[in-house]
C-alpha cells in the first residue's frame, strides 16, 4: 500500500507546490504569450476586462460604470472629456463647439457635426444607417421622461428643462413639442432651463444623453438594450453575461488625435507609447472584447496568462505580490517588466453617515437632545481611524480627506484642516463625558450595510475603533442586507440610523456630492442623511446656479465645512486603483469620469 | 400501451406537484425575495419614480393575479423580458441552457460512470486497503469545497503559474453557424470537467458503494457465489443490475438541476455564459421573470423525470408494476 500511495502523494504535493510557490512569488518574468487570434484572423484585437457586469447597453439606464462603458463606445454623446488632461476637461464630441450659453445662463444652443451616420442596421430602411440629427438628441432626452423606458438618469434633468416634466405628465406624446428642448434645425439643438444649471454640460458627456435613433428603439422594442444602435466608434456585435464584442465602426468620422489638445505630457504619458498615434484617427483597433470578470482570482490568472485579457485592476489579494513599496508607490520588477501600470484616485468616495431625522443619532427638535447627539456623532467620528482603514482595506493607497469634496474635483482644497479625519480618542472620550454619555446610556449602534465579507470586516474594525472610545461592544451590532437593493430600500425608508456607503461622481463638480445634503433631496432622494439645514440649503441654492468660479468654490467649501461641523458624515476616502495592462497595448485607461471614452484611442502593437 | 396510459396518468398526477412548487416558490419570491425596485431607480428618486417602477414590475398587483399570470406564462412558455436586462427570458434560456448542457454533461456522465466503477471495485474489495483508499479519496473529494477545487485546478492546469495547458476563461467553442468545434470544445471543457468529476466522485462513490455493499450481502448473491458464478458475472448481473434502482433514482433526479440550474461556480470562474450564472444573478437581484421560468421548468422536468424513473425501474426490475 505504502509503495503506491507515496508516489501519488509526492506527485500531488509537487503539483501543488509548483502552483502555490509560483503564485506567491508572482513569477511573471516570462513574457506574456501572444494571444491566439483564430477568431479574428488579420484583425487587431484588444481584450479588455471589467470587474462587474452591465445588464443593458441602453443609454437611459447607463447608471453603472459597466453600462456606461458599453454605451460610450456604441453611441455618441455631444461632449466628452479630453483623453489625457487632468483635472478632467470637457471637449466636443458630436457637437461642433462648446455650447452657446445666453447671458442669463438659461438657454443653451448647440450645433452638431454634419454627415455623422448611425451604424448600418436592419432597423433602418434598406439597412443603411441614416444621418444623426439634432432631433435625435431631443428624442433621446425625451425617452428619460417616458415611463416605458425605465430611465435611471431622469433625475439629472427633472425640474430643470422648461416643459419636460409637463410633457411626461401629459403622457409622453412624442409629437408634442417641448418648449425647452427643441431641434431648431437638423443640426441645432436648443435647451431652455428653468433656472441656471451649470452642470448641464457635464450631463451632455454622460452615457445617459447619448443619441439613439428612434427607428432602432421602435424596431427592437424592449430588447433595444441588447441590440443597441448608435453612431459611436464601435459597433456592438454580441453581448452576454460574460463578454461584449465590438467591431470598429468603419465609417467613424475622421478626427486625428491631437496630442497637445488631449493633454499629452511627455513626463507622464511617454511610457504608454501614445505618441505614436499622433495624427491618426481612432478607433485604432478592429475588435474589442470586453470581459466581465467579478472573480478576482480568475481575472488575475487570465491577465497573467498573457494570451487572454490584456487589462486588469490589481485584486486585493494580489497586493502583496504586486506592490513593493507604498510610499512612494513602487511595484515589483516582475510586474513592471511585463506590464504597464498606472495609479489613480477614483472619482468618488466611501463614507459612513447618520440619519439626521432619526432620533437615535440625529435630531428630534429638542435642543438639549440635539446637542447631546451631535456630541455623540462627533465622538464617533473622532474615534474613526482612517489610517488603519486605509491600510487594512485599500493597500494604504487611498486618499483620506475631510468632508465630501473629493480629490477628483477642482474645488478640492488640499490645505483644509484634517481635524475631521484625525484619530482623537481622548477628544472623543471628553466629548462623550461632557455630553453625559456613558456605557449605560449610549444607544445601540446598528451597522447597516450590504451583507458581504468585506463589509463584515469593516464592521469588526469599526467596532474595534468604538471600543477604544468607550462604546460598549455589545451595543454595536452588524445589520447586513442580502442585496444592495434591500439595503437601499431600508435606507430610503429611514430605517438606517447609521449606514456605510460609497458614492461615484457623475461629473467632476463638487455640486454632485454636496447635493447629498440638500434638504429637498431627502429620502427617498439622494440625501440619505436626511440632513435638514436651512442655512446649508440657502447657500447650496445660491451656489448650484453659479458658473465655475473662485466665488463658487468658496461657497462649496463653506457648505463642506457645515457638513463637517454638524458631524453628519464620517468622510471620506477615495480609493486609489492600480491599473495594469500588457506592454503591447497602447493606452491610458481611465474608467472614472472619462469612462469608456478612452477605448477609441486604444491601439495594439502588431 | 400500458406504459402510455401510465405516462399520461403520471403526467396529470404531476400537475398538483407543479402547482405546489410554483405556488410556494412564488410566495417566497414575492414576500421574501429581493425588491428589485431599489435596484432600478436612479440616484435621486422621488415617490412618483418609486410608484412607477413598482407598477412596471407588477408589485402593485394583488398576489392572486400575479400568480395567475405566472401560471399563464408557464402554460404559454412566454415569461416576458428579464427584469434586469433587456432580453426575453426565452432568448436568455435558449442561449444559455445549451452552453450549460455542453459544459456539465461530460462531468456528469464521467462522474457517475467512474463512481459506479470505483464503487463496484471498492465493494468487491470491501474491507481491504483498496476499499479504504477509495473511500478516503471520496471523503477528501467531499471535504474540499468546490470553490477551492475550481481555483486550485484553474491555477494548476490553466494559469501561467501552473502547467498552462488550458485557457483560464472563455467558451469559444461554436463556429459562426453555431456548430461545435470539437477541438475547441475539449480545450474549454476539460478543466471544468475535471473539477466537476473530482467533487462528484466523492459523493457518488460513497453512495454507490453503500448501495452495492448492501446488495452484495443479499441471499441471491451468496447463492450465485455458491453455484460458482464468476465474480464479474455476479458483480454486473446480480449486484449492479439489482442496485440500479437507487442508482437510477440518484442519477435521474440530478438531471433537472443539471439541465436548468447549470453550475454557477464553474461558469463564473471559467467565464462560461451558461444558465447557472443567470440563475444566481436572478436570485440575488430578484429578477422574478427569470426565476419563474427556472423554477417552473425545473418542476416540469421533475415530473418528467419522475415518470421516466418509474419506467426505468421496471426495465431494471420487472417485479415493479406501473400503477
CSV table of N, CA, C and O in Angstrom, one decimal, chain B residues 249-317:
chain,number,residue,atom,x,y,z
B,249,UNK,N,-32.3,6.3,-9.5
B,249,UNK,CA,-33.0,7.4,-8.8
B,249,UNK,C,-32.1,8.6,-8.6
B,249,UNK,O,-32.4,9.8,-8.9
B,250,UNK,N,-30.9,8.3,-8.1
B,250,UNK,CA,-29.9,9.4,-7.9
B,250,UNK,C,-29.6,10.1,-9.2
B,250,UNK,O,-29.5,11.4,-9.2
B,251,UNK,N,-29.3,9.4,-10.2
B,251,UNK,CA,-28.9,10.0,-11.5
B,251,UNK,C,-30.0,10.8,-12.1
B,251,UNK,O,-29.8,12.0,-12.4
B,252,UNK,N,-31.2,10.2,-12.1
B,252,UNK,CA,-32.3,10.8,-12.8
B,252,UNK,C,-32.7,12.1,-12.1
B,252,UNK,O,-33.0,13.1,-12.7
B,253,UNK,N,-32.6,12.1,-10.7
B,253,UNK,CA,-33.1,13.3,-10.0
B,253,UNK,C,-32.0,14.4,-10.1
B,253,UNK,O,-32.3,15.5,-9.7
B,254,UNK,N,-30.8,14.1,-10.5
B,254,UNK,CA,-29.8,15.1,-10.7
B,254,UNK,C,-30.1,15.9,-12.0
B,254,UNK,O,-29.6,17.0,-12.2
B,255,UNK,N,-30.8,15.2,-12.9
B,255,UNK,CA,-30.9,15.8,-14.3
B,255,UNK,C,-31.5,17.1,-14.4
B,255,UNK,O,-31.0,18.1,-15.0
B,256,UNK,N,-32.7,17.3,-13.7
B,256,UNK,CA,-33.3,18.7,-13.8
B,256,UNK,C,-32.4,19.8,-13.3
B,256,UNK,O,-32.3,20.9,-13.9
B,257,UNK,N,-31.6,19.5,-12.3
B,257,UNK,CA,-30.7,20.5,-11.8
B,257,UNK,C,-29.6,20.8,-12.8
B,257,UNK,O,-29.2,21.9,-13.0
B,258,UNK,N,-29.1,19.7,-13.4
B,258,UNK,CA,-28.0,19.9,-14.4
B,258,UNK,C,-28.5,20.6,-15.6
B,258,UNK,O,-27.9,21.6,-16.1
B,259,UNK,N,-29.8,20.3,-16.0
B,259,UNK,CA,-30.3,21.0,-17.2
B,259,UNK,C,-30.6,22.4,-17.0
B,259,UNK,O,-30.2,23.3,-17.8
B,260,UNK,N,-31.3,22.7,-15.9
B,260,UNK,CA,-31.8,24.1,-15.7
B,260,UNK,C,-30.9,24.9,-14.9
B,260,UNK,O,-30.6,26.1,-15.2
B,261,UNK,N,-30.3,24.4,-13.9
B,261,UNK,CA,-29.5,25.3,-13.0
B,261,UNK,C,-28.1,25.4,-13.4
B,261,UNK,O,-27.4,26.4,-13.0
B,262,UNK,N,-27.5,24.5,-14.2
B,262,UNK,CA,-26.1,24.6,-14.6
B,262,UNK,C,-25.2,24.6,-13.4
B,262,UNK,O,-25.5,24.0,-12.4
B,263,UNK,N,-24.1,25.2,-13.5
B,263,UNK,CA,-23.2,25.2,-12.4
B,263,UNK,C,-22.6,26.6,-12.3
B,263,UNK,O,-21.8,27.1,-13.1
B,264,UNK,N,-23.1,27.3,-11.3
B,264,UNK,CA,-22.8,28.7,-11.1
B,264,UNK,C,-21.3,28.9,-10.9
B,264,UNK,O,-20.7,29.8,-11.6
B,265,UNK,N,-20.7,28.2,-10.0
B,265,UNK,CA,-19.3,28.4,-9.7
B,265,UNK,C,-18.4,28.2,-11.0
B,265,UNK,O,-17.5,29.0,-11.3
B,266,UNK,N,-18.6,27.1,-11.6
B,266,UNK,CA,-17.8,26.7,-12.8
B,266,UNK,C,-18.0,27.8,-13.8
B,266,UNK,O,-17.0,28.3,-14.4
B,267,UNK,N,-19.2,28.2,-14.1
B,267,UNK,CA,-19.5,29.2,-15.1
B,267,UNK,C,-18.8,30.6,-14.7
B,267,UNK,O,-18.3,31.3,-15.6
B,268,UNK,N,-18.9,31.0,-13.5
B,268,UNK,CA,-18.4,32.2,-13.0
B,268,UNK,C,-16.9,32.2,-13.2
B,268,UNK,O,-16.3,33.2,-13.7
B,269,UNK,N,-16.2,31.2,-12.7
B,269,UNK,CA,-14.8,31.2,-12.7
B,269,UNK,C,-14.1,31.0,-14.0
B,269,UNK,O,-13.0,31.4,-14.3
B,270,UNK,N,-14.8,30.2,-14.9
B,270,UNK,CA,-14.3,29.9,-16.2
B,270,UNK,C,-14.9,30.8,-17.3
B,270,UNK,O,-14.6,30.6,-18.5
B,271,UNK,N,-15.7,31.8,-16.9
B,271,UNK,CA,-16.2,32.7,-17.8
B,271,UNK,C,-17.1,32.1,-18.9
B,271,UNK,O,-17.0,32.4,-20.1
B,272,UNK,N,-18.0,31.2,-18.5
B,272,UNK,CA,-18.8,30.5,-19.4
B,272,UNK,C,-20.2,31.0,-19.3
B,272,UNK,O,-20.8,31.0,-18.2
B,273,UNK,N,-20.8,31.4,-20.4
B,273,UNK,CA,-22.1,32.1,-20.4
B,273,UNK,C,-23.3,31.0,-20.3
B,273,UNK,O,-24.1,30.9,-21.2
B,274,UNK,N,-23.4,30.4,-19.2
B,274,UNK,CA,-24.4,29.3,-19.0
B,274,UNK,C,-25.5,29.8,-18.1
B,274,UNK,O,-25.6,31.0,-17.7
B,275,UNK,N,-26.5,28.9,-17.9
B,275,UNK,CA,-27.7,29.3,-17.2
B,275,UNK,C,-27.5,29.4,-15.7
B,275,UNK,O,-28.3,30.0,-15.0
B,276,UNK,N,-26.4,28.8,-15.2
B,276,UNK,CA,-26.2,28.8,-13.7
B,276,UNK,C,-26.0,30.2,-13.2
B,276,UNK,O,-26.5,30.6,-12.2
B,277,UNK,N,-25.1,30.9,-13.9
B,277,UNK,CA,-24.9,32.3,-13.5
B,277,UNK,C,-26.1,33.2,-13.7
B,277,UNK,O,-26.3,34.1,-12.8
B,278,UNK,N,-26.8,32.9,-14.7
B,278,UNK,CA,-28.1,33.7,-14.9
B,278,UNK,C,-29.0,33.5,-13.8
B,278,UNK,O,-29.6,34.4,-13.2
B,279,UNK,N,-29.1,32.2,-13.3
B,279,UNK,CA,-30.0,31.9,-12.2
B,279,UNK,C,-29.5,32.6,-10.9
B,279,UNK,O,-30.3,33.2,-10.2
B,280,UNK,N,-28.2,32.5,-10.7
B,280,UNK,CA,-27.7,33.1,-9.5
B,280,UNK,C,-28.0,34.6,-9.5
B,280,UNK,O,-28.5,35.2,-8.5
B,281,UNK,N,-27.7,35.2,-10.6
B,281,UNK,CA,-27.9,36.7,-10.7
B,281,UNK,C,-29.3,37.0,-10.5
B,281,UNK,O,-29.7,38.0,-9.8
B,282,UNK,N,-30.2,36.2,-11.0
B,282,UNK,CA,-31.6,36.4,-10.9
B,282,UNK,C,-32.1,36.3,-9.4
B,282,UNK,O,-32.9,37.1,-8.9
B,283,UNK,N,-31.5,35.3,-8.7
B,283,UNK,CA,-31.9,35.2,-7.3
B,283,UNK,C,-31.4,36.4,-6.5
B,283,UNK,O,-32.2,36.9,-5.7
B,284,UNK,N,-30.2,36.8,-6.7
B,284,UNK,CA,-29.6,37.9,-5.9
B,284,UNK,C,-30.4,39.2,-6.2
B,284,UNK,O,-30.7,39.9,-5.3
B,285,UNK,N,-30.6,39.4,-7.5
B,285,UNK,CA,-31.3,40.7,-7.9
B,285,UNK,C,-32.8,40.6,-7.7
B,285,UNK,O,-33.4,41.7,-7.5
B,286,UNK,N,-33.4,39.5,-7.7
B,286,UNK,CA,-34.8,39.4,-7.6
B,286,UNK,C,-35.5,39.5,-9.0
B,286,UNK,O,-36.6,40.1,-9.1
B,287,UNK,N,-34.8,39.0,-10.0
B,287,UNK,CA,-35.4,39.0,-11.4
B,287,UNK,C,-36.5,37.9,-11.4
B,287,UNK,O,-36.2,36.8,-11.8
B,288,UNK,N,-37.7,38.3,-11.1
B,288,UNK,CA,-38.7,37.3,-11.0
B,288,UNK,C,-39.1,36.6,-12.2
B,288,UNK,O,-39.4,35.4,-12.2
B,289,UNK,N,-39.0,37.3,-13.4
B,289,UNK,CA,-39.4,36.6,-14.6
B,289,UNK,C,-38.4,35.4,-14.9
B,289,UNK,O,-38.9,34.4,-15.4
B,290,UNK,N,-37.1,35.6,-14.7
B,290,UNK,CA,-36.2,34.5,-14.9
B,290,UNK,C,-36.4,33.4,-13.9
B,290,UNK,O,-36.4,32.2,-14.2
B,291,UNK,N,-36.6,33.8,-12.6
B,291,UNK,CA,-36.8,32.8,-11.6
B,291,UNK,C,-38.0,32.0,-11.8
B,291,UNK,O,-38.0,30.8,-11.6
B,292,UNK,N,-39.1,32.7,-12.3
B,292,UNK,CA,-40.3,31.9,-12.5
B,292,UNK,C,-40.1,30.9,-13.6
B,292,UNK,O,-40.6,29.8,-13.5
B,293,UNK,N,-39.4,31.3,-14.6
B,293,UNK,CA,-39.1,30.3,-15.7
B,293,UNK,C,-38.2,29.2,-15.2
B,293,UNK,O,-38.6,28.0,-15.5
B,294,UNK,N,-37.2,29.5,-14.5
B,294,UNK,CA,-36.3,28.4,-14.0
B,294,UNK,C,-37.0,27.5,-13.0
B,294,UNK,O,-37.0,26.2,-13.2
B,295,UNK,N,-37.8,28.0,-12.1
B,295,UNK,CA,-38.5,27.2,-11.1
B,295,UNK,C,-39.6,26.4,-11.8
B,295,UNK,O,-39.7,25.2,-11.6
B,296,UNK,N,-40.3,27.0,-12.7
B,296,UNK,CA,-41.4,26.3,-13.4
B,296,UNK,C,-40.9,25.2,-14.2
B,296,UNK,O,-41.4,24.1,-14.2
B,297,UNK,N,-39.8,25.5,-15.0
B,297,UNK,CA,-39.3,24.5,-15.9
B,297,UNK,C,-38.7,23.3,-15.1
B,297,UNK,O,-38.7,22.2,-15.5
B,298,UNK,N,-38.0,23.7,-14.0
B,298,UNK,CA,-37.4,22.6,-13.1
B,298,UNK,C,-38.6,21.7,-12.6
B,298,UNK,O,-38.4,20.5,-12.6
B,299,UNK,N,-39.7,22.3,-12.2
B,299,UNK,CA,-40.8,21.5,-11.7
B,299,UNK,C,-41.3,20.6,-12.8
B,299,UNK,O,-41.6,19.4,-12.5
B,300,UNK,N,-41.5,21.1,-14.0
B,300,UNK,CA,-42.0,20.3,-15.1
B,300,UNK,C,-41.0,19.2,-15.4
B,300,UNK,O,-41.4,18.0,-15.6
B,301,UNK,N,-39.7,19.5,-15.4
B,301,UNK,CA,-38.7,18.5,-15.6
B,301,UNK,C,-38.7,17.4,-14.6
B,301,UNK,O,-38.5,16.2,-14.9
B,302,UNK,N,-39.0,17.8,-13.3
B,302,UNK,CA,-39.0,16.8,-12.3
B,302,UNK,C,-40.2,15.8,-12.5
B,302,UNK,O,-40.0,14.6,-12.3
B,303,UNK,N,-41.3,16.4,-12.9
B,303,UNK,CA,-42.4,15.5,-13.2
B,303,UNK,C,-42.0,14.5,-14.3
B,303,UNK,O,-42.3,13.3,-14.2
B,304,UNK,N,-41.4,15.0,-15.4
B,304,UNK,CA,-41.0,14.1,-16.5
B,304,UNK,C,-40.0,13.1,-16.0
B,304,UNK,O,-40.0,11.9,-16.3
B,305,UNK,N,-39.0,13.6,-15.1
B,305,UNK,CA,-38.0,12.7,-14.6
B,305,UNK,C,-38.7,11.6,-13.7
B,305,UNK,O,-38.3,10.4,-13.8
B,306,UNK,N,-39.6,12.0,-12.9
B,306,UNK,CA,-40.3,11.0,-12.1
B,306,UNK,C,-40.9,9.9,-12.9
B,306,UNK,O,-40.9,8.7,-12.6
B,307,UNK,N,-41.6,10.3,-14.0
B,307,UNK,CA,-42.2,9.4,-14.9
B,307,UNK,C,-41.1,8.4,-15.5
B,307,UNK,O,-41.3,7.2,-15.5
B,308,UNK,N,-40.0,9.0,-16.1
B,308,UNK,CA,-39.0,8.2,-16.7
B,308,UNK,C,-38.4,7.3,-15.7
B,308,UNK,O,-38.0,6.1,-16.0
B,309,UNK,N,-38.2,7.8,-14.4
B,309,UNK,CA,-37.6,7.0,-13.4
B,309,UNK,C,-38.5,5.7,-13.1
B,309,UNK,O,-38.0,4.6,-13.0
B,310,UNK,N,-39.8,6.0,-13.0
B,310,UNK,CA,-40.7,4.8,-12.8
B,310,UNK,C,-40.6,3.8,-13.9
B,310,UNK,O,-40.6,2.6,-13.7
B,311,UNK,N,-40.5,4.3,-15.1
B,311,UNK,CA,-40.4,3.4,-16.3
B,311,UNK,C,-39.1,2.6,-16.2
B,311,UNK,O,-39.0,1.4,-16.5
B,312,UNK,N,-38.0,3.3,-15.9
B,312,UNK,CA,-36.7,2.7,-15.8
B,312,UNK,C,-36.7,1.6,-14.7
B,312,UNK,O,-36.0,0.6,-14.8
B,313,UNK,N,-37.4,1.9,-13.6
B,313,UNK,CA,-37.4,0.9,-12.5
B,313,UNK,C,-37.9,-0.4,-13.1
B,313,UNK,O,-37.3,-1.5,-12.8
B,314,UNK,N,-38.9,-0.3,-13.9
B,314,UNK,CA,-39.5,-1.6,-14.5
B,314,UNK,C,-38.5,-2.3,-15.4
B,314,UNK,O,-38.4,-3.5,-15.5
B,315,UNK,N,-37.7,-1.4,-16.1
B,315,UNK,CA,-36.7,-2.0,-17.0
B,315,UNK,C,-35.7,-2.8,-16.2
B,315,UNK,O,-35.3,-3.9,-16.5
B,316,UNK,N,-35.3,-2.3,-15.0
B,316,UNK,CA,-34.2,-2.9,-14.2
B,316,UNK,C,-34.8,-4.0,-13.3
B,316,UNK,O,-34.1,-5.0,-12.9
B,317,UNK,N,-36.1,-3.8,-12.9
B,317,UNK,CA,-36.7,-4.8,-12.1
B,317,UNK,C,-38.1,-5.1,-12.5
B,317,UNK,O,-39.0,-4.3,-12.2
